[in-house]
CSV table of C-alpha atoms in Angstrom, one decimal:
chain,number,residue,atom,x,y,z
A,1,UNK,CA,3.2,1.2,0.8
A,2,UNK,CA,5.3,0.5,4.0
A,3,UNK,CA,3.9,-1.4,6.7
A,4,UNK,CA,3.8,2.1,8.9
A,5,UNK,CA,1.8,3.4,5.5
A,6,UNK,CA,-0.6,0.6,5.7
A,7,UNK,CA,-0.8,0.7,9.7
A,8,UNK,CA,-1.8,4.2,9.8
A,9,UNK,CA,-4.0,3.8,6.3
A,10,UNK,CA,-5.7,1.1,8.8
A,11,UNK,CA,-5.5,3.5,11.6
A,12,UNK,CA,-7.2,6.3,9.4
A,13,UNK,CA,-9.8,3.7,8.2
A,14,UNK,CA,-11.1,3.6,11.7
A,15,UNK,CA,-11.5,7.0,12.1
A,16,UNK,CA,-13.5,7.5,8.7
A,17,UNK,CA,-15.6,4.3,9.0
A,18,UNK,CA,-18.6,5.8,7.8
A,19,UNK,CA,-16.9,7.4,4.5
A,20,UNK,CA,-18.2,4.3,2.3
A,21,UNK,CA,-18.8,5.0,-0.8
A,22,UNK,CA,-22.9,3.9,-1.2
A,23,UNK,CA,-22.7,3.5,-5.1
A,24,UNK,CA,-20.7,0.0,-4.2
A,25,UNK,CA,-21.4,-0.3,-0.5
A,26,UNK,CA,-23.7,-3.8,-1.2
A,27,UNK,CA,-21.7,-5.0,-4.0
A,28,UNK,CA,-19.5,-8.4,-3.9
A,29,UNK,CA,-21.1,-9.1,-1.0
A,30,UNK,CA,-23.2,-12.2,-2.5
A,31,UNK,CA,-19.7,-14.0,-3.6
A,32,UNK,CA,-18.4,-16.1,-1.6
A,33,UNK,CA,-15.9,-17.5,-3.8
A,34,UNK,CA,-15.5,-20.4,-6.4
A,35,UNK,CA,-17.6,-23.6,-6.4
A,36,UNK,CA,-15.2,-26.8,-6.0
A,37,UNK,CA,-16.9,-28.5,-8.7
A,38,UNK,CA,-14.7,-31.5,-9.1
A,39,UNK,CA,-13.9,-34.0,-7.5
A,40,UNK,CA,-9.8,-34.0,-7.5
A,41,UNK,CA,-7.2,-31.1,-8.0
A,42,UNK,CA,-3.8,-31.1,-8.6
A,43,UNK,CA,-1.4,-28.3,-8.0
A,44,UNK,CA,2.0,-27.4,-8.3
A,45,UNK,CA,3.8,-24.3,-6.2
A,46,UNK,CA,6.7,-23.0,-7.2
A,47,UNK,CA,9.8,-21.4,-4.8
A,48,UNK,CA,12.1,-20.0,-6.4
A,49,UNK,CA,13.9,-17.8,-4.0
A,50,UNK,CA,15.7,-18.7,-0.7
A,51,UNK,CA,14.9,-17.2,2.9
A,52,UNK,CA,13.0,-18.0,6.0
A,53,UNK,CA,10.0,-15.6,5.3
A,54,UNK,CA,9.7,-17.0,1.6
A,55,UNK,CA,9.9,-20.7,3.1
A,56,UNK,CA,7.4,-20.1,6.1
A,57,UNK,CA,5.0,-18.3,3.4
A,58,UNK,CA,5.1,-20.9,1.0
A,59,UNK,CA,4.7,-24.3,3.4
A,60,UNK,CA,1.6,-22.1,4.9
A,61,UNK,CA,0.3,-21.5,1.7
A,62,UNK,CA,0.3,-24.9,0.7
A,63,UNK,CA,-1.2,-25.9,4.1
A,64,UNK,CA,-3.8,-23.4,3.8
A,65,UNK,CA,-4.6,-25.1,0.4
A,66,UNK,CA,-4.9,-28.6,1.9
A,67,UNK,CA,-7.3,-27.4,4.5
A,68,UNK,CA,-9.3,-25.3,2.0
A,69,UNK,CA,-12.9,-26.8,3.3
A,70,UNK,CA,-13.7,-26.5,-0.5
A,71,UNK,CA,-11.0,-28.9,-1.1
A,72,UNK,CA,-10.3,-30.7,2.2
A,73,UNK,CA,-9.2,-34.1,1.1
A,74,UNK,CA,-9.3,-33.2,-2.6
A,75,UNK,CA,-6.3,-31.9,-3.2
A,76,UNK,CA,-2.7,-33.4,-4.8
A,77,UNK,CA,0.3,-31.3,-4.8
A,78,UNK,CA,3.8,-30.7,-5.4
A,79,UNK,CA,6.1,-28.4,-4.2
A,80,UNK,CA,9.3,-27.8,-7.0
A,81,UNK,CA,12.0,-26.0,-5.7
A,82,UNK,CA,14.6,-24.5,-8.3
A,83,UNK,CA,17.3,-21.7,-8.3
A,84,UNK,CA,17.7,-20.3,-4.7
A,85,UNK,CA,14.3,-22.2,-3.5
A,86,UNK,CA,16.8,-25.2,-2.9
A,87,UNK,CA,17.0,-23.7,0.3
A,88,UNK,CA,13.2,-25.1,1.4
A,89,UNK,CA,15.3,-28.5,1.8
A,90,UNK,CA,18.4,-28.1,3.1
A,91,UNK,CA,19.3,-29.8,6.3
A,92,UNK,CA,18.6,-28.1,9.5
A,93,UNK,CA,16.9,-25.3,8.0
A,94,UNK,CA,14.0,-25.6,10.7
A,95,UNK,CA,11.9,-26.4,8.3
A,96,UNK,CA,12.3,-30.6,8.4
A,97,UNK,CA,9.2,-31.1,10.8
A,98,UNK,CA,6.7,-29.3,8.7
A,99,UNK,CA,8.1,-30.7,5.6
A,100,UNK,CA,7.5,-34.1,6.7
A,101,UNK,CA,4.4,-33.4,7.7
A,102,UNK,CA,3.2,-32.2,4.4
A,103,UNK,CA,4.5,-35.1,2.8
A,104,UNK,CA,2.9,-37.2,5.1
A,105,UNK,CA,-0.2,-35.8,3.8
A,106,UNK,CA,0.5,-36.5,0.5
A,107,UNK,CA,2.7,-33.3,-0.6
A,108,UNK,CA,5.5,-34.6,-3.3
A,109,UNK,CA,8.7,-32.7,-2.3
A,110,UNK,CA,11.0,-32.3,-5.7
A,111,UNK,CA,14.1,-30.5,-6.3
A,112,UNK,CA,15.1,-29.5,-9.7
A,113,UNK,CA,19.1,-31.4,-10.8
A,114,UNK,CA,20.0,-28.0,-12.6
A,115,UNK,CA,19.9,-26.1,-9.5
A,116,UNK,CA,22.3,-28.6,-7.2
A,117,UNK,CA,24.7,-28.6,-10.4
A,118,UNK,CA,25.0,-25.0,-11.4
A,119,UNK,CA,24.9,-23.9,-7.6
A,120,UNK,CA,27.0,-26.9,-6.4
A,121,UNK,CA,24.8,-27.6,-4.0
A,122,UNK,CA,25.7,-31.2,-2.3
A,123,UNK,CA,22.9,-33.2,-3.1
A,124,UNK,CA,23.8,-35.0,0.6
A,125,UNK,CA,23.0,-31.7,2.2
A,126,UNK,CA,19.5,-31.4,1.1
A,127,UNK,CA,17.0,-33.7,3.2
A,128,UNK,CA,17.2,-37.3,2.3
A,129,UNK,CA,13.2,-37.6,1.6
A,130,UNK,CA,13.2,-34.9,-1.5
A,131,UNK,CA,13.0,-36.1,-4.9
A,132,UNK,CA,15.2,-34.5,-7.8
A,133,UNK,CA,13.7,-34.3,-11.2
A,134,UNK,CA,15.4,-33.6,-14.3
A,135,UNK,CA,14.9,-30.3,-14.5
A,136,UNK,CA,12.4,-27.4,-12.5
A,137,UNK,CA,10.9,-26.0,-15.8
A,138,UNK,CA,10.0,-29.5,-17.1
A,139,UNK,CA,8.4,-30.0,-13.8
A,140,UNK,CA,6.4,-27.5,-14.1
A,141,UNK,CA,5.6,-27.1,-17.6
A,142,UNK,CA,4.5,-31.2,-17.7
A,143,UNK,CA,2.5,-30.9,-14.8
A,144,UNK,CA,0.7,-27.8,-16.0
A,145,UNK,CA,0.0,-29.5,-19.4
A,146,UNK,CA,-1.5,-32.2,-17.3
A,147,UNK,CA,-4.1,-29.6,-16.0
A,148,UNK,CA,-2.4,-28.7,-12.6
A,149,UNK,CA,-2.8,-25.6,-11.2
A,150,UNK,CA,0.3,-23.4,-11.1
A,151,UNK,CA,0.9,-21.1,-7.7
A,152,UNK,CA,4.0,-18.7,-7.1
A,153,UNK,CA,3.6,-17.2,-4.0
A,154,UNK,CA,5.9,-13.7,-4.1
A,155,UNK,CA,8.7,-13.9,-1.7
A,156,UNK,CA,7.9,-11.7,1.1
A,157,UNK,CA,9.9,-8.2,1.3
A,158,UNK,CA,11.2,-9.1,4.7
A,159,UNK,CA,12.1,-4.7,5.0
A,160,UNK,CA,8.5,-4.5,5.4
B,1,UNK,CA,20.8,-3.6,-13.8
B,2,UNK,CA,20.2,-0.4,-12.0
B,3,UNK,CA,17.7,1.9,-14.1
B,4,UNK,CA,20.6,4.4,-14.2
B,5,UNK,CA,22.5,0.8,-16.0
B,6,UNK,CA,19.3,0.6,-18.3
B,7,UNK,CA,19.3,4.4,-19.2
B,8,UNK,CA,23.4,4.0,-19.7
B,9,UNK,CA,22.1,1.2,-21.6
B,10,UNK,CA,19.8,3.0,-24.1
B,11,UNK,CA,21.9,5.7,-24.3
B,12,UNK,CA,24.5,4.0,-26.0
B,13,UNK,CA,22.0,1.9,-27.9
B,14,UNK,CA,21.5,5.2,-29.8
B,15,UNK,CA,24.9,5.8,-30.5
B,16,UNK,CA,25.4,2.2,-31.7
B,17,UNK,CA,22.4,2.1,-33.3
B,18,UNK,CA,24.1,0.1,-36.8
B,19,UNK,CA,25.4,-2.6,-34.6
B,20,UNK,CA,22.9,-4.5,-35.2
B,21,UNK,CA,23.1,-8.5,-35.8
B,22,UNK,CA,22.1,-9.3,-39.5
B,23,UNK,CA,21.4,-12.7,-39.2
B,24,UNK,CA,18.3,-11.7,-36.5
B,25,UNK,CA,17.5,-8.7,-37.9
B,26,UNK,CA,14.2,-9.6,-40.2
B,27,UNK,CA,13.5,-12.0,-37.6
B,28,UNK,CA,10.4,-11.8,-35.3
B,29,UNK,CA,8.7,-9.0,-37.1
B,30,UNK,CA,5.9,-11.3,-38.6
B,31,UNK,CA,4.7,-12.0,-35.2
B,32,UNK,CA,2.3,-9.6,-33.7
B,33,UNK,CA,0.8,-12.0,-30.9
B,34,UNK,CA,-1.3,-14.7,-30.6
B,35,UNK,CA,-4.8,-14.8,-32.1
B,36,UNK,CA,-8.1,-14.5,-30.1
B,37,UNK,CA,-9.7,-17.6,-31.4
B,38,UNK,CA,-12.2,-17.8,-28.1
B,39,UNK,CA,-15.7,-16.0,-27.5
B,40,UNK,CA,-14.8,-15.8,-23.9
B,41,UNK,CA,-11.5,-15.6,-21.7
B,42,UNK,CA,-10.9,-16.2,-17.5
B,43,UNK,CA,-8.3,-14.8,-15.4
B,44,UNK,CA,-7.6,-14.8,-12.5
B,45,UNK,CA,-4.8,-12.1,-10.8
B,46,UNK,CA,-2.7,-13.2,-7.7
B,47,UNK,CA,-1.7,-10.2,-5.4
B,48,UNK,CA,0.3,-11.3,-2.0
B,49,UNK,CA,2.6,-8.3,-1.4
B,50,UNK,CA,2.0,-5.0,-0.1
B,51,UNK,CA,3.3,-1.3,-1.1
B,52,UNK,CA,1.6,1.0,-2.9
B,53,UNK,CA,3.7,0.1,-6.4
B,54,UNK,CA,2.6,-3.7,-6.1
B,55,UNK,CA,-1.0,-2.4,-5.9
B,56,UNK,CA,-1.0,0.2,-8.8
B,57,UNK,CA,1.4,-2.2,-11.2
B,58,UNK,CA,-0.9,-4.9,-10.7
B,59,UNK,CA,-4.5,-2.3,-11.0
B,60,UNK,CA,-2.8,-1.0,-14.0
B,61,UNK,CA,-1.9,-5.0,-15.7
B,62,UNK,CA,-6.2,-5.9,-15.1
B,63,UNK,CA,-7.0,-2.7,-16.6
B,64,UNK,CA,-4.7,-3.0,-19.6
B,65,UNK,CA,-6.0,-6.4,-19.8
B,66,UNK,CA,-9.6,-5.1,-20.2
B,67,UNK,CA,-8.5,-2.8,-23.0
B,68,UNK,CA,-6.1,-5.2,-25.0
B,69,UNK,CA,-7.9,-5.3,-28.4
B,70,UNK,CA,-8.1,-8.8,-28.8
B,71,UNK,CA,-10.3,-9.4,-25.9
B,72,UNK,CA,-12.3,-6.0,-25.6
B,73,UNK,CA,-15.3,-7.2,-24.1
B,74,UNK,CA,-14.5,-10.6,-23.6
B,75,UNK,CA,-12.6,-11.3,-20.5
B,76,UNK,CA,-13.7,-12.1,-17.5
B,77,UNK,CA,-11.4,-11.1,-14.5
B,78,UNK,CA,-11.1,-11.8,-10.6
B,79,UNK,CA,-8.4,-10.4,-8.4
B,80,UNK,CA,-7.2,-12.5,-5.5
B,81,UNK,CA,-5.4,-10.8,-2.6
B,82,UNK,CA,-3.5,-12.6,0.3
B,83,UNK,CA,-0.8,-12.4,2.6
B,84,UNK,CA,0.1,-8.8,2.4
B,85,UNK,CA,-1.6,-8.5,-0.7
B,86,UNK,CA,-4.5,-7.6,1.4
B,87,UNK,CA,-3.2,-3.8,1.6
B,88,UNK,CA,-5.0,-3.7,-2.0
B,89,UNK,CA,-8.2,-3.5,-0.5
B,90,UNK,CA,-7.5,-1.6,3.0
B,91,UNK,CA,-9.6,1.4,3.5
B,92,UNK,CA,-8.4,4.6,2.9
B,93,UNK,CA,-5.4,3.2,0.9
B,94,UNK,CA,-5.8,5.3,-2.2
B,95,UNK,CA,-7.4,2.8,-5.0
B,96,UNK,CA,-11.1,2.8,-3.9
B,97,UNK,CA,-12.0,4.6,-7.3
B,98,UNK,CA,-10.0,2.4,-9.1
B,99,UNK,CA,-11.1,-0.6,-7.5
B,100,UNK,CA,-15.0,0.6,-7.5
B,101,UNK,CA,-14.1,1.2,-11.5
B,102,UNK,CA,-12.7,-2.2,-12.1
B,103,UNK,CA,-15.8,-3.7,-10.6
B,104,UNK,CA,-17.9,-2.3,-12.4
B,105,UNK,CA,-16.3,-3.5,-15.4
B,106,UNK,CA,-17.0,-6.6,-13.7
B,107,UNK,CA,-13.6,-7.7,-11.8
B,108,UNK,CA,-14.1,-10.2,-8.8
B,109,UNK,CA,-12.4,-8.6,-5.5
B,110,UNK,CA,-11.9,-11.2,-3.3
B,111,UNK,CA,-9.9,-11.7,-0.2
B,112,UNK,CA,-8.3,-14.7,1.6
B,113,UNK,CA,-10.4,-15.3,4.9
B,114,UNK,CA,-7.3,-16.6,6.4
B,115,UNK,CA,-4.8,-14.3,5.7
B,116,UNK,CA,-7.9,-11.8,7.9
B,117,UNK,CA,-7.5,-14.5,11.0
B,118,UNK,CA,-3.1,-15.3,10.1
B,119,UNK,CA,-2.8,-11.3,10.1
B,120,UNK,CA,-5.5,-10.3,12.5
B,121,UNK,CA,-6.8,-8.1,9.8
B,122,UNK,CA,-10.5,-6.7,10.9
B,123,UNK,CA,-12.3,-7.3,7.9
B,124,UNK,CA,-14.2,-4.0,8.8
B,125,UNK,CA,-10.7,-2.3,7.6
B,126,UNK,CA,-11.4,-3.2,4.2
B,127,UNK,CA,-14.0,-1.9,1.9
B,128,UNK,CA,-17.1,-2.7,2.0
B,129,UNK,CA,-17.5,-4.1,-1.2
B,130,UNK,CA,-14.9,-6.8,-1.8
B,131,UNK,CA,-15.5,-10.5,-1.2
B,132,UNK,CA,-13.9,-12.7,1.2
B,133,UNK,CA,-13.0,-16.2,-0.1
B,134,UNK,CA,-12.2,-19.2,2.5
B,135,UNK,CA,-8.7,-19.2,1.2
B,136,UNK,CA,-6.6,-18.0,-1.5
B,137,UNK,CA,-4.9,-21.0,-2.5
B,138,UNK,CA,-8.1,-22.6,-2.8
B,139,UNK,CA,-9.8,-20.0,-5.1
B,140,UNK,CA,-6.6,-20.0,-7.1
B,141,UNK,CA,-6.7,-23.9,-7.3
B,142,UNK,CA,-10.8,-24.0,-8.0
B,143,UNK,CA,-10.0,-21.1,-11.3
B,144,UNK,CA,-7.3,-22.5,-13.1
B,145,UNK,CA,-9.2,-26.2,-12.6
B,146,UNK,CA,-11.8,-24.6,-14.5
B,147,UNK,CA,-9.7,-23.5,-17.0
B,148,UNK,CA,-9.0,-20.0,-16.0
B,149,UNK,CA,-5.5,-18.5,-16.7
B,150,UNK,CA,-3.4,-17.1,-13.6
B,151,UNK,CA,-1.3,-14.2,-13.7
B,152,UNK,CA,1.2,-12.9,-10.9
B,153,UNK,CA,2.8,-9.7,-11.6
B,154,UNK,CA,5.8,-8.7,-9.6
B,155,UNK,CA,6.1,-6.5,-7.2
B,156,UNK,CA,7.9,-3.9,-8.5
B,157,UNK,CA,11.7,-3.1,-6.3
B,158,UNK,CA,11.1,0.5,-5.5
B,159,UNK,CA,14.8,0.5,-5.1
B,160,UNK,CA,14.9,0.1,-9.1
C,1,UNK,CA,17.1,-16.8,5.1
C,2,UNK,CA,20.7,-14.8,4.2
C,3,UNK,CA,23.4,-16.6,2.4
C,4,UNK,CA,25.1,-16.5,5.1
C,5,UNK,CA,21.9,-18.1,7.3
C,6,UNK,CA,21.9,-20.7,4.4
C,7,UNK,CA,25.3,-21.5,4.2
C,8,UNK,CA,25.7,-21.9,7.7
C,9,UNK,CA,23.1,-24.2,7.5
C,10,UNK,CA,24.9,-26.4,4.9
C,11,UNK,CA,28.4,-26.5,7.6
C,12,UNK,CA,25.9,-27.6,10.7
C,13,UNK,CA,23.8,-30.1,7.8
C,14,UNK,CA,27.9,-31.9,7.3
C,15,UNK,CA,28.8,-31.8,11.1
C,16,UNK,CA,25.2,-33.5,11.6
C,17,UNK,CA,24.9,-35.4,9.0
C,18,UNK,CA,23.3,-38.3,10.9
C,19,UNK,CA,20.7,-36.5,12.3
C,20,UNK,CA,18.3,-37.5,9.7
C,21,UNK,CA,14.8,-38.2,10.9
C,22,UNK,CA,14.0,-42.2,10.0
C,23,UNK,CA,10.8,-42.1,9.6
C,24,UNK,CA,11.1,-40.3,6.6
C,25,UNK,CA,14.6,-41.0,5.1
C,26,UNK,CA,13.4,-43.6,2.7
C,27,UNK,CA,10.4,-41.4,1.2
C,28,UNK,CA,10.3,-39.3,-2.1
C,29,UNK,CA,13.3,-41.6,-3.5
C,30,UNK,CA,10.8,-43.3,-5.9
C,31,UNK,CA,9.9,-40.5,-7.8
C,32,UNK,CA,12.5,-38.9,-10.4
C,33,UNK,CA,9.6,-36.7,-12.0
C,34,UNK,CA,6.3,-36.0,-13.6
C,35,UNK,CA,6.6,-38.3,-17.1
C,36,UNK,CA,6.3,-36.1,-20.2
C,37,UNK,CA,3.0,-37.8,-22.1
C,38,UNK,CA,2.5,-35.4,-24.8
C,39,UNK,CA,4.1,-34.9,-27.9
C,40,UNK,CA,4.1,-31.4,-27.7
C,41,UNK,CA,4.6,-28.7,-24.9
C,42,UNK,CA,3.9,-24.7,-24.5
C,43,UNK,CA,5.0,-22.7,-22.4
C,44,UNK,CA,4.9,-19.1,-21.7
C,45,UNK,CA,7.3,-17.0,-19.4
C,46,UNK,CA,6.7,-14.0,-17.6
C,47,UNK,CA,9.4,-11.3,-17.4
C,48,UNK,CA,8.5,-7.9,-15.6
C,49,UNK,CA,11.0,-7.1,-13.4
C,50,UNK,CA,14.4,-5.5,-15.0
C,51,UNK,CA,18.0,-5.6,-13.7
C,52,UNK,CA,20.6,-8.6,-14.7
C,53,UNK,CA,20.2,-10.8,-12.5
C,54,UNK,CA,16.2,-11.1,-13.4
C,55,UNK,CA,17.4,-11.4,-17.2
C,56,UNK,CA,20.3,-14.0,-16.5
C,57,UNK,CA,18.0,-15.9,-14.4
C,58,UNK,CA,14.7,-16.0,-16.4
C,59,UNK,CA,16.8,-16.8,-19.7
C,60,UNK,CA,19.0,-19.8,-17.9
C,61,UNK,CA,15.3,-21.0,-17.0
C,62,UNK,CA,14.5,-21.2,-20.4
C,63,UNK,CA,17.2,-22.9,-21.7
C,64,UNK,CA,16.8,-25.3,-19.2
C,65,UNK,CA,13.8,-25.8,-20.4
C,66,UNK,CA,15.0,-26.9,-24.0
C,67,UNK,CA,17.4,-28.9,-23.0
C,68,UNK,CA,14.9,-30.7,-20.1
C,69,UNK,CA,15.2,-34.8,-21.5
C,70,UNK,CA,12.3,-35.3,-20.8
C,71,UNK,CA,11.1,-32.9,-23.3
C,72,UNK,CA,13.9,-32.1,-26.0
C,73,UNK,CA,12.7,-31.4,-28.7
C,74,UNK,CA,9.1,-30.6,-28.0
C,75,UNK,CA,8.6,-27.5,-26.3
C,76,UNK,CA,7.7,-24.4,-28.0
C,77,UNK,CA,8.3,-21.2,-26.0
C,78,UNK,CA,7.4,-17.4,-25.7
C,79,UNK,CA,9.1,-15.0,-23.6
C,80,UNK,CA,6.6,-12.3,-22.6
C,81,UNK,CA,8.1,-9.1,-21.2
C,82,UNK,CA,6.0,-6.1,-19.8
C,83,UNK,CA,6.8,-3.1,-16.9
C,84,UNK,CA,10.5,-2.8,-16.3
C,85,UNK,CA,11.0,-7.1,-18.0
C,86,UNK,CA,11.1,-4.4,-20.9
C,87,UNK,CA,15.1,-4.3,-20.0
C,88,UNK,CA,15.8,-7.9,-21.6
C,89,UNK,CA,15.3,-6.4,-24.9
C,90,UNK,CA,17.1,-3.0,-24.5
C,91,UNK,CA,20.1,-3.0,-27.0
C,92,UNK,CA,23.5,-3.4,-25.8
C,93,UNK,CA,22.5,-5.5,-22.4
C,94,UNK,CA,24.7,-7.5,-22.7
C,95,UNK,CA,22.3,-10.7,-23.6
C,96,UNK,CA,21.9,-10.3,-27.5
C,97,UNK,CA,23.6,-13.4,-28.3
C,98,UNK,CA,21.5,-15.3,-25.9
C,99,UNK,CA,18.5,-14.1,-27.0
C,100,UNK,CA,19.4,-14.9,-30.6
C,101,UNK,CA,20.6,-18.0,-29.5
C,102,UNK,CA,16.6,-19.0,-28.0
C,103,UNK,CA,15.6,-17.3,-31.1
C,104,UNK,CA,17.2,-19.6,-33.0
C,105,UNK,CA,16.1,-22.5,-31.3
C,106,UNK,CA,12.5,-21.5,-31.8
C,107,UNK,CA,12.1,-19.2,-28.7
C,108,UNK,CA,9.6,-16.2,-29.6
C,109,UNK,CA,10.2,-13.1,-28.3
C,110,UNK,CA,7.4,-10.6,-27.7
C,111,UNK,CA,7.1,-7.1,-25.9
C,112,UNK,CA,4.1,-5.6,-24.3
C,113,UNK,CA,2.9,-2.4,-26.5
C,114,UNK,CA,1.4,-0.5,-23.5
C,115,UNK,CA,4.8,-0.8,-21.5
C,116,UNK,CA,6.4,1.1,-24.5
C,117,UNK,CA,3.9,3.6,-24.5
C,118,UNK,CA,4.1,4.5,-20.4
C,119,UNK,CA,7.0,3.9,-20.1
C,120,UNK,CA,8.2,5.8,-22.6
C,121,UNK,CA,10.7,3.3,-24.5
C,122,UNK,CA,11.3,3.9,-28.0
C,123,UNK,CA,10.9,0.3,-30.1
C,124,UNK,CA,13.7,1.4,-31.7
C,125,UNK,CA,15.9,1.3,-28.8
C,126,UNK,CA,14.7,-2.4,-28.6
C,127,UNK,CA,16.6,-5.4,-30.3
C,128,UNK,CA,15.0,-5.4,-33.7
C,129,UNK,CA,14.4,-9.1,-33.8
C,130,UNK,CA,11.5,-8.9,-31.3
C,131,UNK,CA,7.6,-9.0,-32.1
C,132,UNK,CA,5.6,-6.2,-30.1
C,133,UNK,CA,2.2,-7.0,-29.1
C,134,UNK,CA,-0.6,-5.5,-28.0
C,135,UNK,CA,-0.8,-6.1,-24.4
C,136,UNK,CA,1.4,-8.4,-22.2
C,137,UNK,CA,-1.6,-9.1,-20.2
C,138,UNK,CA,-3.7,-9.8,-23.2
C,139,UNK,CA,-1.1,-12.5,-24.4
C,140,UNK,CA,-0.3,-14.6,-21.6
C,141,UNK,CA,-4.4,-14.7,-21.0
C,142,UNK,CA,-5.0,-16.2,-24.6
C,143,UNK,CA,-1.7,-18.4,-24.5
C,144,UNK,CA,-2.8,-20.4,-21.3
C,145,UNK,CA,-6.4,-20.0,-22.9
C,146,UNK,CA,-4.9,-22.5,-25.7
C,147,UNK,CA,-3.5,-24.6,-22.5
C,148,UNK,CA,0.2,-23.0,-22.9
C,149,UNK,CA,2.2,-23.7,-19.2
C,150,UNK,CA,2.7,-20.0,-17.2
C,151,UNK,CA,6.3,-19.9,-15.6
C,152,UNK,CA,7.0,-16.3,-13.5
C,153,UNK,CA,10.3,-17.1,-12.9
C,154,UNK,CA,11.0,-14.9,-9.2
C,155,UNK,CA,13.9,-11.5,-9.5
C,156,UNK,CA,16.4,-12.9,-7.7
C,157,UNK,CA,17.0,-10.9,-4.3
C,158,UNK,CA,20.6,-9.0,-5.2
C,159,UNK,CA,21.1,-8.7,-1.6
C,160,UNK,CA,21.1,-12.1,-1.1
């Protein structure tokens, strides 16, 4: 579906408001999603992929998690950057204010040693505030043995 | 590799179909997949990318999840839509039979509230009877805390 | 973000090298990485996207994995692949010895049945050291049922 697709499937929609169908009309209605029944989470995003559109998704995604008003002041994460996803901390990327403003709330900022090796990435060209851990995959898998959540946000087809 | 690469691909697999490896040949045919050892299973589906491929790859992995042997009967689904994702549950778009089928086999629609305000998405442009969540991130965070698995399909390069 | 955006961005990061904000140039330094605590780690990854980039990338993730210090010796892996991740298993692609090599070191190799079926792939123009099971969808839900790690390593962007 192309965004002109979708823009004219929403365009359509207007027209034919009242073609619901009744059988599910009231359903799903009463959800109003999951009860935060705990009292800490702990989540780890993964970026994998370089690109403004990727970066900008990703840093809102996490920001939309942190002010989740399920979760508001609940929530611990990291953000593990591997393969082309080095590119979230690269110096004057645009992204260094928001960066250290996730961090200042809390946000642990990692960058898998793999990556800067087989992509000769300088490690002095990355933001001096990131950590680098061993490797992205061991990140990830010890953190989700830990009970973290795991979140992949697609990177967004920027031709749409 | 290009599908035409992949179909170059099988077609010389059949004329080289002897070459096979001896030392790995026997190997792997034991395993047929993990048991079911539960009475019960959670998953939750992450969907954050438009285009109609996205949407029927990712309809198509919940229902073949519903139908895998092992779980018939016992898994327990909800289908999370964000960022473009939302074009899964737009009006009009083609998938309000398969949606209204998956429902009633008792799959969660639900919606990220502030992908509706980030995107300026008029919640009366989506069906009626979906679910909207206060955030995505935070639903996705809330399920896997609670045990739930998470699965993110791909979307699919139409290119391929 | 283009490669050419990105390496740009590395040049201007040398030429401004001093240009790092203070007020957050000492932070993340202290952490190296989430500390393996277990004796024992699963982990389950995704494949379902096909071309050789995807392949090259998920299986150097893997391996990376295995040889993570932190966790040599005590991961157990599964490679799942469904939809068009069929192509990692499709004889004479090129990555036979690499996949006999994870084989070898414990890696378990498993193939959706449904994508076989509608896709219309023969098993036997498969590598004939892989395990088929019933669903893809069905096997990554019970693995992180028994608290196996998901990893859905992103198709790299060719383009890019």
């Amino acid at each position: 579906m192309s965004n002109k697709y979708l823009r004219s499937g929403i365009a359509a929609s207007v027209l034919c408001a009242a073609s619901v169908l009744n059988v599910t009309a009231s359903a799903g209605t009463d959800f109003t999603g999951a009860k935060a029944d705990k009292n800490h989470y702990n989540v780890i995003f993964h970026i994998d992929a370089g690109g403004e559109a990727t970066i900008k998704k990703t840093l809102n995604n996490i920001e939309n998690l942190l002010n989740d008003p399920r979760l508001k002041g609940k929530v611990n994460v990291e953000l593990l950057a591997n393969s082309k996803g080095f590119a979230v901390y690269v110096k004057n990327n645009g992204f260094e204010e928001k960066l250290a403003h996730l961090q200042k709330e809390g946000v642990i900022l990692s960058q898998c040693a793999n990556t800067l090796k087989e992509l000769h990435v300088d490690r002095k060209d990355l933001y001096p505030f990131i950590s680098i851990v061993p490797s992205g995959m061991g990140e990830i898998t010890i953190r989700e043995s830990q009970g973290w959540a795991y979140i992949h946000p697609t990177p967004p087809d920027t031709a749409l």
